[in-house]
mmCIF file of C-alpha atoms in Angstrom:
data_model
loop_
_atom_site.group_PDB
_atom_site.id
_atom_site.type_symbol
_atom_site.label_atom_id
_atom_site.label_comp_id
_atom_site.label_asym_id
_atom_site.label_seq_id
_atom_site.Cartn_x
_atom_site.Cartn_y
_atom_site.Cartn_z
ATOM 1 C CA MET A 1 -15.944 -3.408 14.070
ATOM 2 C CA ALA A 2 -17.380 -1.580 11.115
ATOM 3 C CA SER A 3 -19.888 -3.485 9.075
ATOM 4 C CA LEU A 4 -19.026 -4.875 5.648
ATOM 5 C CA LYS A 5 -21.141 -2.279 3.914
ATOM 6 C CA GLU A 6 -19.505 0.590 5.763
ATOM 7 C CA LEU A 7 -16.043 -0.679 4.846
ATOM 8 C CA LYS A 8 -17.026 -1.018 1.221
ATOM 9 C CA LEU A 9 -18.284 2.556 1.116
ATOM 10 C CA ARG A 10 -15.149 3.781 2.841
ATOM 11 C CA ILE A 11 -12.909 2.075 0.269
ATOM 12 C CA ALA A 12 -14.915 3.567 -2.584
ATOM 13 C CA SER A 13 -14.627 7.029 -1.064
ATOM 14 C CA VAL A 14 -10.851 6.806 -0.566
ATOM 15 C CA LYS A 15 -10.503 5.523 -4.121
ATOM 16 C CA SER A 16 -12.285 8.551 -5.543
ATOM 17 C CA THR A 17 -10.112 10.865 -3.449
ATOM 18 C CA GLN A 18 -7.059 9.119 -4.821
ATOM 19 C CA LYS A 19 -8.304 9.699 -8.345
ATOM 20 C CA ILE A 20 -8.538 13.427 -7.649
ATOM 21 C CA THR A 21 -5.071 13.688 -6.135
ATOM 22 C CA LYS A 22 -3.601 11.615 -8.962
ATOM 23 C CA ALA A 23 -5.188 13.861 -11.584
ATOM 24 C CA LYS A 24 -4.028 17.004 -9.777
ATOM 25 C CA GLN A 25 -0.506 15.603 -9.603
ATOM 26 C CA MET A 26 -0.370 14.989 -13.329
ATOM 27 C CA VAL A 27 -1.823 18.407 -14.108
ATOM 28 C CA ALA A 28 0.778 20.006 -11.834
ATOM 29 C CA ALA A 29 3.589 18.081 -13.543
ATOM 30 C CA ALA A 30 2.490 19.351 -16.948
ATOM 31 C CA LYS A 31 2.027 22.920 -15.717
ATOM 32 C CA LEU A 32 5.355 22.833 -13.913
ATOM 33 C CA ARG A 33 7.203 22.250 -17.152
ATOM 34 C CA LYS A 34 5.512 25.271 -18.711
ATOM 35 C CA ALA A 35 6.016 27.510 -15.682
ATOM 36 C CA GLN A 36 9.666 26.521 -15.447
ATOM 37 C CA ALA A 37 10.246 27.338 -19.109
ATOM 38 C CA ALA A 38 8.565 30.733 -18.650
ATOM 39 C CA ALA A 39 10.720 31.497 -15.617
ATOM 40 C CA GLU A 40 13.853 30.599 -17.546
ATOM 41 C CA ALA A 41 12.826 32.639 -20.604
ATOM 42 C CA ALA A 42 12.412 35.724 -18.435
ATOM 43 C CA ARG A 43 15.887 35.490 -16.993
ATOM 44 C CA PRO A 44 17.925 37.222 -19.776
ATOM 45 C CA TYR A 45 15.902 40.435 -19.574
ATOM 46 C CA ALA A 46 16.062 40.608 -15.781
ATOM 47 C CA GLU A 47 19.809 39.937 -15.777
ATOM 48 C CA ARG A 48 20.614 42.565 -18.380
ATOM 49 C CA LEU A 49 18.393 45.188 -16.805
ATOM 50 C CA GLU A 50 19.912 44.511 -13.407
ATOM 51 C CA GLY A 51 23.414 44.891 -14.849
ATOM 52 C CA VAL A 52 22.587 48.217 -16.495
ATOM 53 C CA VAL A 53 20.862 49.599 -13.391
ATOM 54 C CA ALA A 54 23.772 48.534 -11.186
ATOM 55 C CA SER A 55 26.367 50.163 -13.430
ATOM 56 C CA LEU A 56 24.324 53.366 -13.708
ATOM 57 C CA ALA A 57 23.546 53.510 -10.003
ATOM 58 C CA GLY A 58 27.266 53.640 -9.264
ATOM 59 C CA LYS A 59 27.565 56.785 -11.378
ATOM 60 C CA VAL A 60 24.523 58.673 -10.182
ATOM 61 C CA THR A 61 24.867 59.593 -6.523
ATOM 62 C CA GLY A 62 24.011 62.457 -4.249
ATOM 63 C CA ASP A 63 21.002 64.701 -4.545
ATOM 64 C CA SER A 64 20.438 64.057 -8.225
ATOM 65 C CA ALA A 65 19.683 60.368 -7.598
ATOM 66 C CA PRO A 66 16.047 59.439 -8.249
ATOM 67 C CA ARG A 67 13.942 58.740 -5.169
ATOM 68 C CA LEU A 68 13.373 55.123 -6.125
ATOM 69 C CA LEU A 69 17.127 54.608 -5.749
ATOM 70 C CA ALA A 70 17.914 56.958 -2.861
ATOM 71 C CA GLY A 71 14.764 56.274 -0.821
ATOM 72 C CA THR A 72 12.965 58.838 1.320
ATOM 73 C CA GLY A 73 15.824 59.131 3.766
ATOM 74 C CA LYS A 74 13.749 57.468 6.478
ATOM 75 C CA ASP A 75 12.911 53.906 7.262
ATOM 76 C CA ASN A 76 9.921 54.095 9.552
ATOM 77 C CA VAL A 77 7.164 52.631 7.455
ATOM 78 C CA HIS A 78 7.714 49.285 5.746
ATOM 79 C CA LEU A 79 5.473 47.850 3.086
ATOM 80 C CA LEU A 80 5.477 44.070 2.784
ATOM 81 C CA LEU A 81 4.420 42.979 -0.663
ATOM 82 C CA VAL A 82 3.370 39.351 -0.297
ATOM 83 C CA ALA A 83 2.844 37.355 -3.487
ATOM 84 C CA ASN A 84 0.771 34.203 -3.006
ATOM 85 C CA GLY A 85 -1.135 31.791 -5.191
ATOM 86 C CA ASP A 86 -4.887 31.668 -5.619
ATOM 87 C CA LYS A 87 -5.445 27.976 -5.085
ATOM 88 C CA GLY A 88 -4.770 25.416 -2.446
ATOM 89 C CA LEU A 89 -3.794 21.757 -2.881
ATOM 90 C CA SER A 90 -0.158 22.763 -3.067
ATOM 91 C CA GLY A 91 1.271 21.620 0.237
ATOM 92 C CA ALA A 92 2.932 24.261 2.361
ATOM 93 C CA PHE A 93 3.598 26.601 -0.590
ATOM 94 C CA ASN A 94 1.339 29.485 0.493
ATOM 95 C CA ALA A 95 1.861 28.880 4.202
ATOM 96 C CA ASN A 96 5.640 29.180 3.872
ATOM 97 C CA ILE A 97 5.487 32.554 2.119
ATOM 98 C CA VAL A 98 3.044 33.895 4.681
ATOM 99 C CA LYS A 99 5.184 32.549 7.520
ATOM 100 C CA ALA A 100 8.270 34.358 6.193
ATOM 101 C CA ALA A 101 6.322 37.613 5.807
ATOM 102 C CA VAL A 102 4.793 37.365 9.275
ATOM 103 C CA ALA A 103 8.210 36.694 10.845
ATOM 104 C CA LYS A 104 9.655 39.756 9.087
ATOM 105 C CA ALA A 105 6.681 41.872 10.171
ATOM 106 C CA ARG A 106 7.112 40.796 13.805
ATOM 107 C CA ALA A 107 10.834 41.651 13.691
ATOM 108 C CA LEU A 108 10.104 45.089 12.198
ATOM 109 C CA ILE A 109 7.393 45.824 14.760
ATOM 110 C CA ALA A 110 9.771 44.809 17.547
ATOM 111 C CA GLU A 111 12.179 47.449 16.194
ATOM 112 C CA GLY A 112 9.436 50.023 16.509
ATOM 113 C CA LYS A 113 8.660 50.323 12.782
ATOM 114 C CA THR A 114 5.256 50.581 11.211
ATOM 115 C CA VAL A 115 4.291 47.688 8.956
ATOM 116 C CA LYS A 116 1.801 47.659 6.095
ATOM 117 C CA PHE A 117 0.817 44.795 3.831
ATOM 118 C CA TYR A 118 0.070 44.678 0.144
ATOM 119 C CA LEU A 119 -1.191 41.274 -0.947
ATOM 120 C CA VAL A 120 -1.148 39.597 -4.328
ATOM 121 C CA GLY A 121 -3.254 36.484 -4.790
ATOM 122 C CA ARG A 122 -6.136 35.106 -2.767
ATOM 123 C CA LYS A 123 -4.315 32.773 -0.383
ATOM 124 C CA GLY A 124 -2.808 34.067 2.810
ATOM 125 C CA ARG A 125 -5.209 37.007 2.981
ATOM 126 C CA ALA A 126 -7.177 35.531 5.888
ATOM 127 C CA VAL A 127 -4.110 34.639 7.961
ATOM 128 C CA ILE A 128 -2.502 38.070 7.615
ATOM 129 C CA ALA A 129 -5.789 39.871 8.231
ATOM 130 C CA ARG A 130 -6.190 37.874 11.445
ATOM 131 C CA THR A 131 -2.597 38.271 12.665
ATOM 132 C CA PHE A 132 -2.242 41.965 11.790
ATOM 133 C CA PRO A 133 -5.756 43.416 11.676
ATOM 134 C CA GLY A 134 -6.093 46.660 9.755
ATOM 135 C CA LYS A 135 -2.570 46.527 8.334
ATOM 136 C CA ILE A 136 -3.527 45.489 4.811
ATOM 137 C CA VAL A 137 -3.455 48.656 2.733
ATOM 138 C CA GLY A 138 -4.021 47.108 -0.651
ATOM 139 C CA GLN A 139 -4.311 43.928 -2.599
ATOM 140 C CA TYR A 140 -4.180 42.775 -6.172
ATOM 141 C CA ASP A 141 -6.624 40.126 -7.264
ATOM 142 C CA THR A 142 -5.278 37.503 -9.644
ATOM 143 C CA THR A 143 -8.214 35.088 -9.442
ATOM 144 C CA GLU A 144 -9.584 36.257 -12.794
ATOM 145 C CA VAL A 145 -6.276 35.743 -14.596
ATOM 146 C CA ARG A 146 -5.194 32.319 -15.688
ATOM 147 C CA THR A 147 -1.458 32.893 -15.484
ATOM 148 C CA PRO A 148 -0.353 36.213 -14.019
ATOM 149 C CA GLY A 149 2.063 37.779 -16.504
ATOM 150 C CA PHE A 150 3.762 41.005 -17.382
ATOM 151 C CA THR A 151 0.573 43.080 -17.565
ATOM 152 C CA GLU A 152 -0.298 42.123 -13.998
ATOM 153 C CA ALA A 153 3.253 42.796 -12.804
ATOM 154 C CA GLN A 154 3.051 46.246 -14.393
ATOM 155 C CA ALA A 155 -0.225 47.033 -12.651
ATOM 156 C CA ILE A 156 1.136 45.905 -9.272
ATOM 157 C CA ALA A 157 4.408 47.820 -9.681
ATOM 158 C CA GLN A 158 2.563 50.972 -10.725
ATOM 159 C CA ASP A 159 0.216 50.780 -7.766
ATOM 160 C CA VAL A 160 3.081 50.230 -5.331
ATOM 161 C CA SER A 161 5.248 53.004 -6.843
ATOM 162 C CA SER A 162 2.430 55.534 -6.734
ATOM 163 C CA ARG A 163 1.907 54.690 -3.064
ATOM 164 C CA PHE A 164 5.635 55.242 -2.535
ATOM 165 C CA PHE A 165 5.541 58.656 -4.205
ATOM 166 C CA ALA A 166 2.446 59.537 -2.183
ATOM 167 C CA GLY A 167 4.599 58.954 0.893
ATOM 168 C CA GLU A 168 2.683 55.985 2.211
ATOM 169 C CA PHE A 169 5.832 54.042 3.041
ATOM 170 C CA ASP A 170 9.642 54.286 3.023
ATOM 171 C CA VAL A 171 10.827 50.766 2.268
ATOM 172 C CA ALA A 172 9.170 47.944 0.338
ATOM 173 C CA HIS A 173 9.975 44.251 0.666
ATOM 174 C CA LEU A 174 8.766 41.599 -1.723
ATOM 175 C CA PHE A 175 7.966 38.083 -0.518
ATOM 176 C CA TYR A 176 7.685 35.164 -2.889
ATOM 177 C CA SER A 177 8.806 31.574 -3.204
ATOM 178 C CA ALA A 178 11.984 31.029 -5.193
ATOM 179 C CA PHE A 179 11.924 27.908 -7.331
ATOM 180 C CA LYS A 180 14.902 25.628 -6.704
ATOM 181 C CA SER A 181 13.533 22.321 -7.951
ATOM 182 C CA ALA A 182 10.266 20.410 -7.992
ATOM 183 C CA LEU A 183 11.106 19.237 -4.479
ATOM 184 C CA ALA A 184 12.505 22.432 -2.998
ATOM 185 C CA GLN A 185 11.005 25.901 -2.975
ATOM 186 C CA GLU A 186 12.442 28.586 -0.795
ATOM 187 C CA PRO A 187 10.444 31.486 0.630
ATOM 188 C CA THR A 188 12.468 34.556 -0.302
ATOM 189 C CA GLU A 189 12.517 38.168 0.791
ATOM 190 C CA GLN A 190 13.781 40.931 -1.444
ATOM 191 C CA GLN A 191 13.924 44.674 -0.962
ATOM 192 C CA ILE A 192 12.533 46.414 -4.035
ATOM 193 C CA ILE A 193 12.216 50.059 -2.898
ATOM 194 C CA PRO A 194 14.688 51.663 -2.588
ATOM 195 C CA VAL A 195 16.409 49.521 -5.195
ATOM 196 C CA ALA A 196 19.019 47.344 -3.547
ATOM 197 C CA ILE A 197 22.228 47.393 -5.538
ATOM 198 C CA PRO A 198 24.080 44.083 -5.295
ATOM 199 C CA ALA A 199 27.426 44.440 -3.557
ATOM 200 C CA ASP A 200 29.191 42.631 -6.369
ATOM 201 C CA ALA A 201 27.928 45.107 -8.954
ATOM 202 C CA PRO A 202 30.229 45.229 -11.948
ATOM 203 C CA ALA A 203 32.475 48.261 -11.699
ATOM 204 C CA SER A 204 32.476 50.517 -14.732
ATOM 205 C CA THR A 205 34.569 48.967 -17.464
ATOM 206 C CA GLY A 206 36.567 52.135 -17.844
ATOM 207 C CA ALA A 207 35.379 52.651 -21.393
ATOM 208 C CA ALA A 208 33.749 56.039 -21.840
ATOM 209 C CA VAL A 209 30.080 55.292 -22.367
ATOM 210 C CA GLU A 210 27.896 57.920 -23.964
ATOM 211 C CA TYR A 211 24.442 58.446 -22.588
ATOM 212 C CA GLU A 212 21.418 59.752 -24.372
ATOM 213 C CA PRO A 213 19.676 61.705 -22.782
ATOM 214 C CA ASP A 214 21.857 61.649 -19.619
ATOM 215 C CA GLU A 215 22.519 59.182 -16.794
ATOM 216 C CA GLU A 216 19.810 60.569 -14.501
ATOM 217 C CA ALA A 217 17.137 60.519 -17.181
ATOM 218 C CA ILE A 218 17.965 56.948 -18.206
ATOM 219 C CA LEU A 219 18.002 55.805 -14.610
ATOM 220 C CA ALA A 220 14.686 57.543 -13.909
ATOM 221 C CA ASP A 221 13.258 55.661 -16.870
ATOM 222 C CA LEU A 222 14.752 52.310 -15.920
ATOM 223 C CA LEU A 223 14.064 52.171 -12.182
ATOM 224 C CA PRO A 224 10.261 51.833 -12.413
ATOM 225 C CA ARG A 225 10.831 49.203 -15.070
ATOM 226 C CA ASN A 226 13.227 47.387 -12.769
ATOM 227 C CA ILE A 227 10.536 47.181 -10.073
ATOM 228 C CA THR A 228 8.071 45.811 -12.599
ATOM 229 C CA ILE A 229 10.540 43.183 -13.687
ATOM 230 C CA GLN A 230 11.291 42.151 -10.095
ATOM 231 C CA VAL A 231 7.565 41.687 -9.461
ATOM 232 C CA PHE A 232 7.229 39.823 -12.755
ATOM 233 C CA LYS A 233 10.101 37.537 -11.811
ATOM 234 C CA ALA A 234 8.496 36.882 -8.425
ATOM 235 C CA LEU A 235 5.185 35.984 -10.081
ATOM 236 C CA LEU A 236 6.892 33.544 -12.440
ATOM 237 C CA GLU A 237 8.970 31.946 -9.693
ATOM 238 C CA ASN A 238 5.813 31.657 -7.617
ATOM 239 C CA GLN A 239 3.981 29.860 -10.405
ATOM 240 C CA ALA A 240 6.771 27.340 -10.869
ATOM 241 C CA SER A 241 7.061 26.848 -7.100
ATOM 242 C CA GLU A 242 3.317 26.426 -6.707
ATOM 243 C CA GLN A 243 3.202 23.688 -9.321
ATOM 244 C CA GLY A 244 6.286 22.006 -7.873
ATOM 245 C CA ALA A 245 4.857 22.058 -4.348
ATOM 246 C CA SER A 246 1.513 20.889 -5.645
ATOM 247 C CA MET A 247 3.102 17.992 -7.516
ATOM 248 C CA THR A 248 5.017 16.803 -4.442
ATOM 249 C CA ALA A 249 2.054 17.199 -2.101
ATOM 250 C CA MET A 250 -0.306 15.371 -4.455
ATOM 251 C CA ASP A 251 2.216 12.592 -5.002
ATOM 252 C CA ASN A 252 2.320 12.064 -1.233
ATOM 253 C CA ALA A 253 -1.446 12.196 -0.978
ATOM 254 C CA THR A 254 -1.857 9.630 -3.746
ATOM 255 C CA ARG A 255 0.569 7.283 -2.010
ATOM 256 C CA ASN A 256 -1.157 7.715 1.361
ATOM 257 C CA ALA A 257 -4.523 6.991 -0.216
ATOM 258 C CA GLY A 258 -3.056 3.804 -1.714
ATOM 259 C CA ASP A 259 -1.808 2.680 1.719
ATOM 260 C CA LEU A 260 -5.188 3.413 3.245
ATOM 261 C CA ILE A 261 -6.975 1.428 0.534
ATOM 262 C CA ASN A 262 -4.686 -1.558 1.179
ATOM 263 C CA ARG A 263 -5.357 -1.472 4.902
ATOM 264 C CA LEU A 264 -9.101 -1.126 4.430
ATOM 265 C CA THR A 265 -9.183 -3.948 1.886
ATOM 266 C CA ILE A 266 -7.428 -6.294 4.312
ATOM 267 C CA GLU A 267 -9.873 -5.349 7.042
ATOM 268 C CA TYR A 268 -12.787 -5.863 4.650
ATOM 269 C CA ASN A 269 -11.581 -9.342 3.663
ATOM 270 C CA ARG A 270 -11.027 -10.348 7.276
ATOM 271 C CA SER A 271 -14.523 -9.311 8.310
ATOM 272 C CA ARG A 272 -15.999 -11.086 5.300
ATOM 273 C CA GLN A 273 -14.160 -14.291 6.205
ATOM 274 C CA ALA A 274 -15.215 -14.002 9.831
ATOM 275 C CA ALA A 275 -18.839 -13.617 8.761
ATOM 276 C CA ILE A 276 -18.637 -16.727 6.532
ATOM 277 C CA THR A 277 -17.001 -18.763 9.269
ATOM 278 C CA THR A 278 -19.697 -17.792 11.760
ATOM 279 C CA GLU A 279 -22.407 -18.769 9.296
ATOM 280 C CA LEU A 280 -20.764 -22.160 8.648
ATOM 281 C CA VAL A 281 -20.376 -22.859 12.356
ATOM 282 C CA GLU A 282 -24.061 -22.097 12.845
ATOM 283 C CA ILE A 283 -25.144 -24.475 10.041
ATOM 284 C CA ILE A 284 -22.856 -27.311 11.189
ATOM 285 C CA SER A 285 -23.870 -27.078 14.842
ATOM 286 C CA GLY A 286 -27.508 -26.949 13.701
ATOM 287 C CA ALA A 287 -27.059 -30.136 11.658
ATOM 288 C CA GLU A 288 -25.290 -31.919 14.516
ATOM 289 C CA ALA A 289 -28.124 -31.115 16.918
ATOM 290 C CA LEU A 290 -30.601 -33.060 14.794
ATOM 291 C CA MET B 1 31.755 42.881 -40.502
ATOM 292 C CA THR B 2 28.899 41.740 -38.359
ATOM 293 C CA LEU B 3 27.176 43.245 -35.390
ATOM 294 C CA HIS B 4 25.831 40.964 -32.700
ATOM 295 C CA PHE B 5 22.266 42.054 -32.052
ATOM 296 C CA GLU B 6 19.983 40.900 -29.250
ATOM 297 C CA LEU B 7 16.369 41.860 -28.721
ATOM 298 C CA VAL B 8 15.015 40.879 -25.317
ATOM 299 C CA THR B 9 11.530 41.201 -23.821
ATOM 300 C CA PRO B 10 10.499 40.250 -20.284
ATOM 301 C CA GLU B 11 8.857 37.095 -21.638
ATOM 302 C CA ARG B 12 11.729 35.821 -23.761
ATOM 303 C CA LEU B 13 14.833 36.411 -25.825
ATOM 304 C CA VAL B 14 13.249 37.422 -29.136
ATOM 305 C CA LEU B 15 16.306 37.643 -31.358
ATOM 306 C CA SER B 16 19.979 36.875 -31.009
ATOM 307 C CA GLU B 17 21.857 36.997 -34.277
ATOM 308 C CA ASP B 18 24.634 38.611 -36.266
ATOM 309 C CA VAL B 19 23.476 41.381 -38.567
ATOM 310 C CA TYR B 20 25.040 44.195 -40.588
ATOM 311 C CA MET B 21 23.310 47.219 -39.115
ATOM 312 C CA VAL B 22 20.386 48.122 -36.863
ATOM 313 C CA VAL B 23 18.605 51.466 -36.893
ATOM 314 C CA VAL B 24 17.130 52.244 -33.480
ATOM 315 C CA PRO B 25 14.466 54.911 -32.799
ATOM 316 C CA GLY B 26 16.129 56.646 -29.826
ATOM 317 C CA THR B 27 14.237 59.217 -27.768
ATOM 318 C CA GLU B 28 16.525 61.942 -29.099
ATOM 319 C CA GLY B 29 16.523 60.745 -32.685
ATOM 320 C CA GLU B 30 17.144 57.634 -34.726
ATOM 321 C CA PHE B 31 20.613 56.162 -34.705
ATOM 322 C CA GLY B 32 22.218 53.382 -36.674
ATOM 323 C CA VAL B 33 24.572 50.896 -35.055
ATOM 324 C CA LEU B 34 27.300 49.153 -37.050
ATOM 325 C CA GLU B 35 30.042 46.888 -35.813
ATOM 326 C CA GLY B 36 32.618 48.682 -33.662
ATOM 327 C CA HIS B 37 30.238 51.371 -32.449
ATOM 328 C CA ALA B 38 31.447 53.255 -29.358
ATOM 329 C CA PRO B 39 29.855 52.228 -26.031
ATOM 330 C CA PHE B 40 26.510 53.929 -25.836
ATOM 331 C CA MET B 41 23.263 53.842 -23.873
ATOM 332 C CA SER B 42 19.965 55.350 -24.833
ATOM 333 C CA THR B 43 16.310 55.112 -24.089
ATOM 334 C CA VAL B 44 14.181 54.077 -27.037
ATOM 335 C CA LYS B 45 10.818 55.527 -27.915
ATOM 336 C CA ASP B 46 7.926 53.390 -29.138
ATOM 337 C CA GLY B 47 8.606 52.804 -32.798
ATOM 338 C CA THR B 48 10.189 50.546 -35.362
ATOM 339 C CA LEU B 49 13.602 48.901 -35.279
ATOM 340 C CA LYS B 50 15.128 48.384 -38.700
ATOM 341 C CA VAL B 51 17.402 45.395 -38.996
ATOM 342 C CA TYR B 52 19.705 45.179 -42.049
ATOM 343 C CA ASP B 53 21.025 41.644 -42.520
ATOM 344 C CA ARG B 54 23.546 42.726 -45.186
ATOM 345 C CA ASP B 55 24.801 45.983 -46.654
ATOM 346 C CA GLY B 56 22.136 47.294 -48.991
ATOM 347 C CA ALA B 57 19.629 44.608 -48.093
ATOM 348 C CA GLU B 58 15.982 45.408 -47.450
ATOM 349 C CA PRO B 59 15.544 46.038 -43.701
ATOM 350 C CA ARG B 60 13.309 43.948 -41.506
ATOM 351 C CA ALA B 61 11.023 46.076 -39.352
ATOM 352 C CA ILE B 62 10.314 45.144 -35.744
ATOM 353 C CA HIS B 63 7.934 47.194 -33.649
ATOM 354 C CA VAL B 64 9.096 47.866 -30.082
ATOM 355 C CA GLU B 65 7.494 49.552 -27.073
ATOM 356 C CA GLY B 66 9.056 50.759 -23.874
ATOM 357 C CA GLY B 67 12.618 50.177 -24.846
ATOM 358 C CA PHE B 68 16.198 50.747 -23.897
ATOM 359 C CA ALA B 69 19.325 50.178 -25.990
ATOM 360 C CA GLU B 70 22.859 49.412 -24.909
ATOM 361 C CA VAL B 71 25.890 49.215 -27.162
ATOM 362 C CA SER B 72 28.990 47.577 -25.751
ATOM 363 C CA GLU B 73 31.974 45.675 -27.129
ATOM 364 C CA SER B 74 29.825 42.571 -27.331
ATOM 365 C CA GLY B 75 27.255 44.231 -29.586
ATOM 366 C CA LEU B 76 23.854 45.857 -29.394
ATOM 367 C CA THR B 77 21.235 44.829 -26.847
ATOM 368 C CA VAL B 78 17.722 46.237 -27.025
ATOM 369 C CA LEU B 79 15.496 45.677 -24.007
ATOM 370 C CA ALA B 80 11.847 46.240 -24.835
ATOM 371 C CA GLU B 81 8.666 45.650 -22.880
ATOM 372 C CA ARG B 82 6.878 44.589 -26.030
ATOM 373 C CA ALA B 83 8.308 43.571 -29.397
ATOM 374 C CA GLY B 84 6.969 42.082 -32.580
#
């Protein structure tokens, strides 16, 4: 049995761990509210842009369609754009995104396709580098930025698009964690190049719409912006998910630490009592011997 | 006689209100939008939006960058990467 002193030290150490997890939980709860509000505020723009792109894409077809919409005509090389967080202490948040990306990569390789990775954020880099050595073609570092925002999304989208136009890949998929609630975050895959047009795209309203300059020019202007906004949305969803996952994980950790403290305290009290009893027995038997 | 006008950036919905007229700096020239304007889509160059609350009123100027304007039955929507 551990000595009294050891138990005491152990309890103190678990208590300080609990303080850390408790603090992290409260920080995550506060940040979650902010991240959630940011994700909601970004929704109107994304929705409207998506609607416009969908209605235009229906009108522009054939050879005149921009390459971002039509694709390269091949689908041999796939780029997996994996958006992760920079910090741990958030449960399975990063692991789930990486797992989804790795599963997709395995499926694509099994089909005989070439897979490349482009990573955002610090987490997950090691796992992917180990599983698919030499497949990481680029990464975007967000460690210096407090909350990745539109500027970062623009830089990422520009980098990825220029790689597309340089012919480095044919199809790009984006992996991030969609925020459902503080308890549920869902790793999500989305094709961003060529732009996937939702099947339920609103058909043209019939009203004659005038375009200035023309449909192709507007679409060519909007498509790169659409990619930026998809990346931006993914970054925001990721932030909300990360805080949600972190809050849940830290809540669990705090509770576990509490249980552990209770158990250790009981053990400590028992050993203390046992020690006292032994001492008493020794004194009494000593006195009786006289 | 009011035009529903919305100005949206990726970060938030900047404005959503009923105004009299908005003058938009389109890539092929400025255009004013009043209520009942025909459906219309245009790219917007970096410049200043002029919002007239009432007929003859002094316009409010809003600087926009990287924009796109859409006029439909429900009014005018300007999507801009930066506004303010």
